[in-house]
Amino acid sequence: MARFNEHFSELKESYLFSEVAKRVSAFQEKHPDRSVIRLGIGDVTLPLSQTVVQAMHSAADEMGRAESFRGYGPEQGYDFLREAVAGHYRTFGVYLDIDEIFVSDGAKSDTGNITDLFSADNTVLIPDPVYPVYVDTNTMNGRRIVFTDGTAENNFLPMPDRSVHADIIYICSPNNPTGACYNREQLRKWVDYALENDAVILFDSAYECFISNSSLPHSIYEIEGAKECAVEFCSLSKTAGFTGTRCGYTVVPKDIKTVSSDGREMSLNKMWNRRQCTKFNGVPYIVQRAAAAVFSEEGMKEARDMIAHYMVNAGIIAETMKELGIRFTGGIDSPYIWFECPGGMNSWEFFDFMLEKAGVVGTPGAGFGRNGDNWFRLTAFNSKENTEEAMRRFRELF
Ligand code: MLT
């Protein structure tokens, strides 16, 4: 009989958002008449913008004509999209070669897939709380994980500890789930630490488009030295409502080198390219055309309008927390509001309480790590009406 990868037995029974969905459907089955407002998983609710939809339509038409039909595309993504992504980076003052940009089906897959490139005996440094994919995927590979604590005391922005060595460092900024965002000085310290440790930073910038404070960096490459040590993952899921459409991009600079146990150097960019050519057949042409449209002038304007809509909701939730005197972070440069569970409840107790009493779904902080045990996350990805109603119900409870 085939033997299974025993590291899977070290994982929690189910993935965080599957567990939340399971509990919500059990509740709905039991109470079919109750209205449930979902502020749990960060799934967008606004439709794709007009410019994006038009680009999809015309790409679909191209696929239906013999002269413009396309079969397998380049595994790295079409140049028209890689050029568009490079153009987006130039708006932050970051200059990339297009062969450093790899189009993907989203940041979730690539933050997990990148682990293929690293030896199992690397030590991985992961902030806690954080997006659970980093811990789960490294656990699947049996890597040693050390945690760096994000707490209310450090504003959920842990800084490097020079007494700890790491080979791989995950950073998510603006952070999922806390909404906290590193400034330039803080990111510089992480880059310096990575360079001192010959480590690679895996920087998840999936929420960069929510940054409203103009002094905050959108990309780690805004920091000098980052191109020698950081891979960056981004996604159009939240930028332009692509959670169901699936398109993202990963930047693997050519300057990053890794080393084998016997001292041979390898280019991470070449390794990622090799990995993608073997295991990935690229994102559909129609989706890549839609993605390129996001980076057009009109597409970006529409994306910014969507983000502004969600940020009104973030403001409504943040205001409620302020009024009720509940400690929270996020909601300014992020669509997430992260708050301390009232009444001393732990986060799963609070999840059940909110669902039962208010019909409001959130995400228990414990799902993002042990520092989230008494914290809870709400998203701004719903309609204004639903967000207001959720907060009205919330206020009635406290
Ligand atoms: C979240 O709710 O944390 C995100 O939607 C999950 C994801 O992007 O995969």
mmCIF file of C-alpha atoms and ligand atoms in Angstrom:
data_model
loop_
_atom_site.group_PDB
_atom_site.id
_atom_site.type_symbol
_atom_site.label_atom_id
_atom_site.label_comp_id
_atom_site.label_asym_id
_atom_site.label_seq_id
_atom_site.Cartn_x
_atom_site.Cartn_y
_atom_site.Cartn_z
ATOM 1 C CA MET A 1 0.000 0.000 0.000
ATOM 2 C CA ALA A 2 1.277 3.480 -0.808
ATOM 3 C CA ARG A 3 2.562 5.320 2.243
ATOM 4 C CA PHE A 4 1.254 8.801 2.805
ATOM 5 C CA ASN A 5 3.229 11.946 3.605
ATOM 6 C CA GLU A 6 3.094 11.752 7.385
ATOM 7 C CA HIS A 7 3.435 15.498 7.754
ATOM 8 C CA PHE A 8 -0.223 15.705 6.728
ATOM 9 C CA SER A 9 -1.115 14.241 10.119
ATOM 10 C CA GLU A 10 0.473 17.298 11.741
ATOM 11 C CA LEU A 11 -2.071 19.607 10.069
ATOM 12 C CA LYS A 12 -5.274 20.748 11.713
ATOM 13 C CA GLU A 13 -8.266 18.616 10.709
ATOM 14 C CA SER A 14 -9.492 21.152 8.139
ATOM 15 C CA TYR A 15 -8.371 24.355 6.464
ATOM 16 C CA LEU A 16 -9.565 27.450 8.359
ATOM 17 C CA PHE A 17 -12.037 28.765 5.802
ATOM 18 C CA SER A 18 -13.470 25.311 5.097
ATOM 19 C CA GLU A 19 -14.143 24.932 8.818
ATOM 20 C CA VAL A 20 -15.866 28.323 8.948
ATOM 21 C CA ALA A 21 -17.980 27.454 5.869
ATOM 22 C CA LYS A 22 -18.927 24.088 7.407
ATOM 23 C CA ARG A 23 -20.124 25.708 10.624
ATOM 24 C CA VAL A 24 -22.090 28.358 8.738
ATOM 25 C CA SER A 25 -23.894 25.832 6.561
ATOM 26 C CA ALA A 26 -24.730 23.690 9.620
ATOM 27 C CA PHE A 27 -26.204 26.805 11.248
ATOM 28 C CA GLN A 28 -28.192 27.668 8.124
ATOM 29 C CA GLU A 29 -29.554 24.158 7.824
ATOM 30 C CA LYS A 30 -30.745 24.360 11.428
ATOM 31 C CA HIS A 31 -32.127 27.901 11.050
ATOM 32 C CA PRO A 32 -33.234 28.276 7.410
ATOM 33 C CA ASP A 33 -35.147 31.475 8.193
ATOM 34 C CA ARG A 34 -32.327 33.394 9.864
ATOM 35 C CA SER A 35 -30.566 36.052 7.816
ATOM 36 C CA VAL A 36 -26.831 35.537 7.833
ATOM 37 C CA ILE A 37 -24.375 38.295 6.912
ATOM 38 C CA ARG A 38 -20.988 37.017 5.803
ATOM 39 C CA LEU A 39 -17.994 39.049 6.866
ATOM 40 C CA GLY A 40 -15.814 35.965 7.191
ATOM 41 C CA ILE A 41 -13.633 34.901 4.262
ATOM 42 C CA GLY A 42 -12.211 37.840 2.337
ATOM 43 C CA ASP A 43 -14.281 37.166 -0.750
ATOM 44 C CA VAL A 44 -15.261 40.138 -2.873
ATOM 45 C CA THR A 45 -18.914 40.856 -3.623
ATOM 46 C CA LEU A 46 -18.800 43.534 -6.355
ATOM 47 C CA PRO A 47 -18.908 42.287 -9.961
ATOM 48 C CA LEU A 48 -15.974 42.611 -12.347
ATOM 49 C CA SER A 49 -15.664 46.092 -13.795
ATOM 50 C CA GLN A 50 -16.863 47.007 -17.296
ATOM 51 C CA THR A 51 -13.381 47.348 -18.781
ATOM 52 C CA VAL A 52 -12.426 43.920 -17.477
ATOM 53 C CA VAL A 53 -15.618 42.275 -18.736
ATOM 54 C CA GLN A 54 -15.200 43.839 -22.182
ATOM 55 C CA ALA A 55 -11.640 42.541 -22.380
ATOM 56 C CA MET A 56 -12.898 39.060 -21.470
ATOM 57 C CA HIS A 57 -15.600 39.237 -24.130
ATOM 58 C CA SER A 58 -13.225 40.230 -26.878
ATOM 59 C CA ALA A 59 -10.693 37.597 -25.780
ATOM 60 C CA ALA A 60 -13.489 34.998 -25.883
ATOM 61 C CA ASP A 61 -14.322 36.149 -29.424
ATOM 62 C CA GLU A 62 -10.660 35.799 -30.414
ATOM 63 C CA MET A 63 -10.675 32.249 -29.067
ATOM 64 C CA GLY A 64 -13.699 31.497 -31.275
ATOM 65 C CA ARG A 65 -11.974 32.492 -34.528
ATOM 66 C CA ALA A 66 -9.446 30.242 -36.233
ATOM 67 C CA GLU A 67 -7.063 33.106 -37.008
ATOM 68 C CA SER A 68 -6.845 34.337 -33.414
ATOM 69 C CA PHE A 69 -7.412 31.096 -31.495
ATOM 70 C CA ARG A 70 -4.684 30.234 -28.953
ATOM 71 C CA GLY A 71 -3.772 26.887 -27.448
ATOM 72 C CA TYR A 72 -1.156 26.441 -24.737
ATOM 73 C CA GLY A 73 0.229 29.773 -23.690
ATOM 74 C CA PRO A 74 3.615 30.498 -22.147
ATOM 75 C CA GLU A 75 3.835 28.994 -18.646
ATOM 76 C CA GLN A 76 5.213 32.304 -17.380
ATOM 77 C CA GLY A 77 2.292 34.317 -18.727
ATOM 78 C CA TYR A 78 1.789 36.338 -21.899
ATOM 79 C CA ASP A 79 4.161 39.246 -22.428
ATOM 80 C CA PHE A 80 1.267 41.712 -22.721
ATOM 81 C CA LEU A 81 0.321 40.969 -19.105
ATOM 82 C CA ARG A 82 3.891 40.790 -17.807
ATOM 83 C CA GLU A 83 4.504 44.212 -19.407
ATOM 84 C CA ALA A 84 1.342 45.553 -17.755
ATOM 85 C CA VAL A 85 2.464 44.248 -14.341
ATOM 86 C CA ALA A 86 5.916 45.794 -14.862
ATOM 87 C CA GLY A 87 4.137 49.085 -15.642
ATOM 88 C CA HIS A 88 2.206 48.832 -12.367
ATOM 89 C CA TYR A 89 5.478 48.357 -10.468
ATOM 90 C CA ARG A 90 6.968 51.414 -12.165
ATOM 91 C CA THR A 91 4.237 53.487 -10.444
ATOM 92 C CA PHE A 92 5.970 52.554 -7.150
ATOM 93 C CA GLY A 93 9.377 53.395 -8.615
ATOM 94 C CA VAL A 94 10.238 49.695 -8.988
ATOM 95 C CA TYR A 95 11.831 48.530 -12.255
ATOM 96 C CA LEU A 96 11.534 44.848 -13.127
ATOM 97 C CA ASP A 97 12.565 42.800 -16.143
ATOM 98 C CA ILE A 98 9.559 41.009 -17.512
ATOM 99 C CA ASP A 99 11.273 37.658 -17.121
ATOM 100 C CA GLU A 100 11.248 38.300 -13.360
ATOM 101 C CA ILE A 101 7.418 38.355 -13.472
ATOM 102 C CA PHE A 102 5.446 35.109 -13.527
ATOM 103 C CA VAL A 103 1.681 35.165 -14.025
ATOM 104 C CA SER A 104 -0.162 32.799 -11.732
ATOM 105 C CA ASP A 105 -3.652 31.768 -10.708
ATOM 106 C CA GLY A 106 -3.273 33.670 -7.443
ATOM 107 C CA ALA A 107 -1.072 34.346 -4.446
ATOM 108 C CA LYS A 108 -2.458 31.418 -2.445
ATOM 109 C CA SER A 109 -1.152 28.823 -4.909
ATOM 110 C CA ASP A 110 2.218 30.452 -5.402
ATOM 111 C CA THR A 111 2.985 31.111 -1.727
ATOM 112 C CA GLY A 112 2.463 27.372 -1.305
ATOM 113 C CA ASN A 113 4.114 26.242 -4.558
ATOM 114 C CA ILE A 114 7.310 28.206 -3.928
ATOM 115 C CA THR A 115 8.122 25.778 -1.102
ATOM 116 C CA ASP A 116 9.096 23.272 -3.872
ATOM 117 C CA LEU A 117 12.282 25.272 -4.385
ATOM 118 C CA PHE A 118 13.629 25.013 -0.868
ATOM 119 C CA SER A 119 15.268 22.171 0.969
ATOM 120 C CA ALA A 120 13.217 20.552 3.728
ATOM 121 C CA ASP A 121 15.908 21.349 6.294
ATOM 122 C CA ASN A 122 15.513 25.124 6.034
ATOM 123 C CA THR A 123 14.189 26.978 9.069
ATOM 124 C CA VAL A 124 11.130 29.045 8.251
ATOM 125 C CA LEU A 125 10.181 32.169 10.171
ATOM 126 C CA ILE A 126 6.471 32.927 10.101
ATOM 127 C CA PRO A 127 4.630 35.748 11.844
ATOM 128 C CA ASP A 128 1.790 34.774 14.139
ATOM 129 C CA PRO A 129 -1.004 35.676 13.461
ATOM 130 C CA VAL A 130 -0.921 35.318 9.682
ATOM 131 C CA TYR A 131 -2.614 33.785 6.632
ATOM 132 C CA PRO A 132 -2.634 30.042 7.437
ATOM 133 C CA VAL A 133 -1.352 28.870 4.042
ATOM 134 C CA TYR A 134 2.275 29.602 4.992
ATOM 135 C CA VAL A 135 2.185 27.352 8.042
ATOM 136 C CA ASP A 136 0.136 24.607 6.400
ATOM 137 C CA THR A 137 2.302 24.330 3.277
ATOM 138 C CA ASN A 138 5.557 24.233 5.227
ATOM 139 C CA THR A 139 4.080 21.714 7.641
ATOM 140 C CA MET A 140 3.181 19.519 4.636
ATOM 141 C CA ASN A 141 6.872 19.608 3.699
ATOM 142 C CA GLY A 142 8.073 18.904 7.219
ATOM 143 C CA ARG A 143 10.054 22.119 7.591
ATOM 144 C CA ARG A 144 11.017 23.534 10.974
ATOM 145 C CA ILE A 145 8.895 26.585 11.676
ATOM 146 C CA VAL A 146 9.718 29.293 14.183
ATOM 147 C CA PHE A 147 7.196 31.977 14.914
ATOM 148 C CA THR A 148 7.577 35.683 15.408
ATOM 149 C CA ASP A 149 4.835 37.100 17.588
ATOM 150 C CA GLY A 150 2.499 39.844 16.453
ATOM 151 C CA THR A 151 0.717 41.255 19.477
ATOM 152 C CA ALA A 152 -1.197 44.378 20.441
ATOM 153 C CA GLU A 153 2.046 45.547 22.122
ATOM 154 C CA ASN A 154 3.992 45.646 18.835
ATOM 155 C CA ASN A 155 0.918 46.739 16.825
ATOM 156 C CA PHE A 156 0.942 43.287 15.210
ATOM 157 C CA LEU A 157 4.152 44.204 13.388
ATOM 158 C CA PRO A 158 6.849 41.877 14.734
ATOM 159 C CA MET A 159 10.426 42.914 14.014
ATOM 160 C CA PRO A 160 13.475 40.689 13.435
ATOM 161 C CA ASP A 161 15.172 39.134 16.416
ATOM 162 C CA ARG A 162 18.897 38.819 15.622
ATOM 163 C CA SER A 163 19.309 35.953 18.067
ATOM 164 C CA VAL A 164 17.082 33.790 15.829
ATOM 165 C CA HIS A 165 18.377 32.414 12.517
ATOM 166 C CA ALA A 166 15.966 31.829 9.643
ATOM 167 C CA ASP A 167 16.474 30.712 6.038
ATOM 168 C CA ILE A 168 13.024 31.606 4.772
ATOM 169 C CA ILE A 169 10.940 34.488 6.110
ATOM 170 C CA TYR A 170 7.288 35.111 5.377
ATOM 171 C CA ILE A 171 5.957 38.666 5.535
ATOM 172 C CA CYS A 172 2.427 39.713 4.667
ATOM 173 C CA SER A 173 1.947 43.476 4.495
ATOM 174 C CA PRO A 174 -0.706 44.842 4.748
ATOM 175 C CA ASN A 175 -1.165 41.877 6.992
ATOM 176 C CA ASN A 176 -3.877 39.297 6.728
ATOM 177 C CA PRO A 177 -5.581 39.122 9.246
ATOM 178 C CA THR A 178 -4.549 42.161 11.301
ATOM 179 C CA GLY A 179 -4.526 44.857 8.625
ATOM 180 C CA ALA A 180 -1.242 46.193 10.050
ATOM 181 C CA CYS A 181 1.206 47.483 7.443
ATOM 182 C CA TYR A 182 4.992 47.827 7.695
ATOM 183 C CA ASN A 183 6.557 51.193 6.969
ATOM 184 C CA ARG A 184 9.780 51.625 4.994
ATOM 185 C CA GLU A 185 12.053 51.693 8.018
ATOM 186 C CA GLN A 186 10.545 48.491 9.396
ATOM 187 C CA LEU A 187 10.779 46.713 6.056
ATOM 188 C CA ARG A 188 14.379 47.869 5.710
ATOM 189 C CA LYS A 189 15.150 46.086 8.994
ATOM 190 C CA TRP A 190 13.631 42.883 7.620
ATOM 191 C CA VAL A 191 15.629 43.181 4.393
ATOM 192 C CA ASP A 192 18.850 43.792 6.363
ATOM 193 C CA TYR A 193 18.102 40.795 8.561
ATOM 194 C CA ALA A 194 17.448 38.585 5.513
ATOM 195 C CA LEU A 195 20.691 39.692 3.857
ATOM 196 C CA GLU A 196 22.662 39.060 7.067
ATOM 197 C CA ASN A 197 21.161 35.557 7.331
ATOM 198 C CA ASP A 198 21.420 34.731 3.592
ATOM 199 C CA ALA A 199 17.693 34.189 3.883
ATOM 200 C CA VAL A 200 14.902 34.615 1.359
ATOM 201 C CA ILE A 201 11.877 36.754 2.199
ATOM 202 C CA LEU A 202 8.568 35.568 0.768
ATOM 203 C CA PHE A 203 6.612 38.809 0.698
ATOM 204 C CA ASP A 204 2.856 38.596 0.231
ATOM 205 C CA SER A 205 1.544 41.922 -1.029
ATOM 206 C CA ALA A 206 -1.959 40.716 -1.955
ATOM 207 C CA TYR A 207 -3.497 43.709 -0.162
ATOM 208 C CA GLU A 208 -1.156 46.443 -1.446
ATOM 209 C CA CYS A 209 -3.976 48.156 -3.337
ATOM 210 C CA PHE A 210 -5.708 48.985 -0.034
ATOM 211 C CA ILE A 211 -2.825 51.123 1.214
ATOM 212 C CA SER A 212 -4.118 54.651 1.640
ATOM 213 C CA ASN A 213 -1.179 56.190 3.487
ATOM 214 C CA SER A 214 1.118 57.456 0.738
ATOM 215 C CA SER A 215 4.261 56.994 2.838
ATOM 216 C CA LEU A 216 3.784 53.211 3.138
ATOM 217 C CA PRO A 217 5.533 50.883 0.670
ATOM 218 C CA HIS A 218 3.363 48.840 -1.727
ATOM 219 C CA SER A 219 6.191 46.545 -2.710
ATOM 220 C CA ILE A 220 9.220 45.225 -0.830
ATOM 221 C CA TYR A 221 11.328 46.234 -3.843
ATOM 222 C CA GLU A 222 10.879 49.845 -2.755
ATOM 223 C CA ILE A 223 13.517 48.900 -0.169
ATOM 224 C CA GLU A 224 17.149 48.827 -1.266
ATOM 225 C CA GLY A 225 18.631 45.332 -1.309
ATOM 226 C CA ALA A 226 15.263 43.575 -1.538
ATOM 227 C CA LYS A 227 15.897 42.373 -5.080
ATOM 228 C CA GLU A 228 18.729 40.259 -3.706
ATOM 229 C CA CYS A 229 16.610 38.507 -1.117
ATOM 230 C CA ALA A 230 12.853 38.830 -1.682
ATOM 231 C CA VAL A 231 10.228 37.084 -3.763
ATOM 232 C CA GLU A 232 6.937 38.974 -3.967
ATOM 233 C CA PHE A 233 3.455 37.554 -4.487
ATOM 234 C CA CYS A 234 0.499 39.626 -5.545
ATOM 235 C CA SER A 235 -2.978 38.959 -6.774
ATOM 236 C CA LEU A 236 -5.859 40.618 -8.543
ATOM 237 C CA SER A 237 -8.339 38.859 -6.238
ATOM 238 C CA LYS A 238 -8.803 41.837 -3.971
ATOM 239 C CA THR A 239 -7.479 44.539 -6.318
ATOM 240 C CA ALA A 240 -10.068 43.907 -9.013
ATOM 241 C CA GLY A 241 -12.505 41.282 -7.770
ATOM 242 C CA PHE A 242 -10.715 38.248 -9.267
ATOM 243 C CA THR A 243 -11.341 35.790 -6.404
ATOM 244 C CA GLY A 244 -13.346 33.594 -8.784
ATOM 245 C CA THR A 245 -11.581 34.603 -11.994
ATOM 246 C CA ARG A 246 -8.109 33.709 -10.631
ATOM 247 C CA CYS A 247 -5.081 35.696 -11.638
ATOM 248 C CA GLY A 248 -2.029 36.888 -9.761
ATOM 249 C CA TYR A 249 1.674 37.393 -10.283
ATOM 250 C CA THR A 250 4.876 36.411 -8.565
ATOM 251 C CA VAL A 251 8.117 38.325 -8.868
ATOM 252 C CA VAL A 252 11.318 36.301 -8.605
ATOM 253 C CA PRO A 253 14.283 38.640 -9.131
ATOM 254 C CA LYS A 254 17.258 37.311 -11.060
ATOM 255 C CA ASP A 255 19.657 38.486 -8.366
ATOM 256 C CA ILE A 256 18.461 36.005 -5.722
ATOM 257 C CA LYS A 257 20.816 33.088 -5.280
ATOM 258 C CA THR A 258 20.355 29.999 -3.175
ATOM 259 C CA VAL A 259 22.917 27.397 -2.331
ATOM 260 C CA SER A 260 23.029 23.576 -2.101
ATOM 261 C CA SER A 261 24.451 21.640 0.851
ATOM 262 C CA ASP A 262 27.718 21.200 -1.098
ATOM 263 C CA GLY A 263 27.964 24.906 -1.902
ATOM 264 C CA ARG A 264 26.622 25.028 -5.496
ATOM 265 C CA GLU A 265 24.666 28.189 -6.297
ATOM 266 C CA MET A 266 21.353 28.213 -8.112
ATOM 267 C CA SER A 267 19.305 31.117 -9.391
ATOM 268 C CA LEU A 268 15.883 31.126 -7.756
ATOM 269 C CA ASN A 269 14.420 32.725 -10.878
ATOM 270 C CA LYS A 270 15.659 29.831 -13.031
ATOM 271 C CA MET A 271 14.404 27.281 -10.523
ATOM 272 C CA TRP A 272 10.955 28.855 -10.388
ATOM 273 C CA ASN A 273 10.822 28.965 -14.171
ATOM 274 C CA ARG A 274 11.781 25.285 -14.280
ATOM 275 C CA ARG A 275 9.153 24.439 -11.690
ATOM 276 C CA GLN A 276 6.419 26.335 -13.490
ATOM 277 C CA CYS A 277 7.240 24.816 -16.889
ATOM 278 C CA THR A 278 6.945 21.368 -15.342
ATOM 279 C CA LYS A 279 3.917 21.783 -13.121
ATOM 280 C CA PHE A 280 1.864 24.661 -14.542
ATOM 281 C CA ASN A 281 0.300 25.343 -17.918
ATOM 282 C CA GLY A 282 -0.406 28.995 -17.373
ATOM 283 C CA VAL A 283 -3.505 31.081 -16.750
ATOM 284 C CA PRO A 284 -6.221 31.052 -19.457
ATOM 285 C CA TYR A 285 -5.720 33.605 -22.236
ATOM 286 C CA ILE A 286 -9.153 35.129 -21.580
ATOM 287 C CA VAL A 287 -8.289 35.689 -17.921
ATOM 288 C CA GLN A 288 -4.901 37.190 -18.771
ATOM 289 C CA ARG A 289 -6.562 39.647 -21.162
ATOM 290 C CA ALA A 290 -8.992 40.564 -18.352
ATOM 291 C CA ALA A 291 -6.050 40.990 -15.964
ATOM 292 C CA ALA A 292 -4.184 43.232 -18.396
ATOM 293 C CA ALA A 293 -7.307 45.386 -18.654
ATOM 294 C CA VAL A 294 -7.136 45.997 -14.884
ATOM 295 C CA PHE A 295 -3.821 47.797 -15.437
ATOM 296 C CA SER A 296 -5.243 50.091 -18.145
ATOM 297 C CA GLU A 297 -6.069 53.637 -17.092
ATOM 298 C CA GLU A 298 -9.821 52.969 -17.082
ATOM 299 C CA GLY A 299 -9.408 49.546 -15.443
ATOM 300 C CA MET A 300 -7.324 51.004 -12.601
ATOM 301 C CA LYS A 301 -9.855 53.760 -12.051
ATOM 302 C CA GLU A 302 -12.646 51.184 -11.789
ATOM 303 C CA ALA A 303 -10.551 49.064 -9.422
ATOM 304 C CA ARG A 304 -9.923 52.102 -7.227
ATOM 305 C CA ASP A 305 -13.682 52.775 -7.135
ATOM 306 C CA MET A 306 -14.331 49.230 -5.935
ATOM 307 C CA ILE A 307 -11.676 49.560 -3.258
ATOM 308 C CA ALA A 308 -13.179 52.875 -2.147
ATOM 309 C CA HIS A 309 -16.560 51.151 -1.805
ATOM 310 C CA TYR A 310 -15.101 48.459 0.445
ATOM 311 C CA MET A 311 -13.158 51.002 2.469
ATOM 312 C CA VAL A 312 -16.397 52.818 3.327
ATOM 313 C CA ASN A 313 -17.496 49.527 4.900
ATOM 314 C CA ALA A 314 -14.164 49.222 6.705
ATOM 315 C CA GLY A 315 -14.800 52.689 8.133
ATOM 316 C CA ILE A 316 -18.269 51.668 9.342
ATOM 317 C CA ILE A 317 -16.852 48.655 11.171
ATOM 318 C CA ALA A 318 -13.940 50.630 12.625
ATOM 319 C CA GLU A 319 -16.320 53.365 13.866
ATOM 320 C CA THR A 320 -18.429 50.733 15.639
ATOM 321 C CA MET A 321 -15.355 49.360 17.401
ATOM 322 C CA LYS A 322 -14.344 52.855 18.483
ATOM 323 C CA GLU A 323 -17.817 53.637 19.830
ATOM 324 C CA LEU A 324 -17.920 50.397 21.777
ATOM 325 C CA GLY A 325 -14.395 50.877 23.120
ATOM 326 C CA ILE A 326 -13.184 47.623 21.567
ATOM 327 C CA ARG A 327 -9.462 47.404 20.841
ATOM 328 C CA PHE A 328 -8.824 46.901 17.109
ATOM 329 C CA THR A 329 -6.333 47.302 14.260
ATOM 330 C CA GLY A 330 -6.728 47.504 10.482
ATOM 331 C CA GLY A 331 -9.465 49.107 8.424
ATOM 332 C CA ILE A 332 -7.246 51.943 7.147
ATOM 333 C CA ASP A 333 -4.733 50.366 4.783
ATOM 334 C CA SER A 334 -6.557 47.067 4.673
ATOM 335 C CA PRO A 335 -10.059 45.635 4.171
ATOM 336 C CA TYR A 336 -9.731 43.704 7.439
ATOM 337 C CA ILE A 337 -10.666 44.825 10.940
ATOM 338 C CA TRP A 338 -9.017 42.784 13.671
ATOM 339 C CA PHE A 339 -10.435 43.231 17.148
ATOM 340 C CA GLU A 340 -10.242 41.778 20.610
ATOM 341 C CA CYS A 341 -13.155 39.468 21.402
ATOM 342 C CA PRO A 342 -15.418 41.239 23.892
ATOM 343 C CA GLY A 343 -16.372 39.624 27.194
ATOM 344 C CA GLY A 344 -13.192 37.559 27.517
ATOM 345 C CA MET A 345 -14.458 34.971 24.998
ATOM 346 C CA ASN A 346 -11.972 33.017 22.946
ATOM 347 C CA SER A 347 -12.265 33.441 19.212
ATOM 348 C CA TRP A 348 -14.200 30.248 18.398
ATOM 349 C CA GLU A 349 -16.628 30.938 21.273
ATOM 350 C CA PHE A 350 -17.057 34.420 19.900
ATOM 351 C CA PHE A 351 -17.587 33.031 16.390
ATOM 352 C CA ASP A 352 -20.460 30.844 17.639
ATOM 353 C CA PHE A 353 -21.851 33.677 19.748
ATOM 354 C CA MET A 354 -21.904 36.113 16.804
ATOM 355 C CA LEU A 355 -23.494 33.563 14.510
ATOM 356 C CA GLU A 356 -26.142 32.487 17.023
ATOM 357 C CA LYS A 357 -27.049 35.905 18.394
ATOM 358 C CA ALA A 358 -26.466 38.220 15.452
ATOM 359 C CA GLY A 359 -26.322 36.002 12.371
ATOM 360 C CA VAL A 360 -22.980 37.596 11.531
ATOM 361 C CA VAL A 361 -20.073 35.493 10.270
ATOM 362 C CA GLY A 362 -16.496 36.509 10.962
ATOM 363 C CA THR A 363 -13.217 34.613 11.147
ATOM 364 C CA PRO A 364 -11.879 33.417 14.501
ATOM 365 C CA GLY A 365 -8.420 34.765 15.210
ATOM 366 C CA ALA A 366 -7.223 31.354 16.422
ATOM 367 C CA GLY A 367 -7.300 30.211 12.796
ATOM 368 C CA PHE A 368 -4.399 32.591 12.082
ATOM 369 C CA GLY A 369 -2.196 31.413 14.936
ATOM 370 C CA ARG A 370 -2.077 31.255 18.706
ATOM 371 C CA ASN A 371 -1.728 35.036 19.078
ATOM 372 C CA GLY A 372 -5.185 35.255 17.546
ATOM 373 C CA ASP A 373 -6.844 33.157 20.260
ATOM 374 C CA ASN A 374 -8.739 36.135 21.653
ATOM 375 C CA TRP A 375 -9.078 38.139 18.464
ATOM 376 C CA PHE A 376 -11.540 38.169 15.610
ATOM 377 C CA ARG A 377 -11.484 39.328 11.981
ATOM 378 C CA LEU A 378 -14.254 41.016 10.005
ATOM 379 C CA THR A 379 -13.976 41.894 6.324
ATOM 380 C CA ALA A 380 -15.180 44.940 4.472
ATOM 381 C CA PHE A 381 -16.099 42.839 1.419
ATOM 382 C CA ASN A 382 -19.856 43.150 1.529
ATOM 383 C CA SER A 383 -22.474 45.721 0.608
ATOM 384 C CA LYS A 384 -22.777 48.904 2.629
ATOM 385 C CA GLU A 385 -26.317 47.893 3.641
ATOM 386 C CA ASN A 386 -25.169 44.512 4.951
ATOM 387 C CA THR A 387 -22.206 46.030 6.758
ATOM 388 C CA GLU A 388 -24.453 48.611 8.445
ATOM 389 C CA GLU A 389 -26.953 45.931 9.386
ATOM 390 C CA ALA A 390 -24.197 43.683 10.768
ATOM 391 C CA MET A 391 -22.899 46.555 12.900
ATOM 392 C CA ARG A 392 -26.417 47.403 14.076
ATOM 393 C CA ARG A 393 -26.819 43.808 15.268
ATOM 394 C CA PHE A 394 -23.324 43.910 16.789
ATOM 395 C CA ARG A 395 -24.108 47.040 18.788
ATOM 396 C CA GLU A 396 -27.234 45.425 20.217
ATOM 397 C CA LEU A 397 -25.069 42.736 21.770
ATOM 398 C CA PHE A 398 -22.580 45.011 23.523
HETATM 399 C C1 MLT B 1 -8.951 35.460 3.557
HETATM 400 O O1 MLT B 1 -10.127 35.590 3.873
HETATM 401 O O2 MLT B 1 -8.039 35.431 4.384
HETATM 402 C C2 MLT B 1 -8.616 35.329 2.122
HETATM 403 O O3 MLT B 1 -9.719 35.553 1.320
HETATM 404 C C3 MLT B 1 -8.145 34.000 1.815
HETATM 405 C C4 MLT B 1 -7.439 33.975 0.519
HETATM 406 O O4 MLT B 1 -7.133 34.994 -0.084
HETATM 407 O O5 MLT B 1 -7.148 32.840 0.112
#
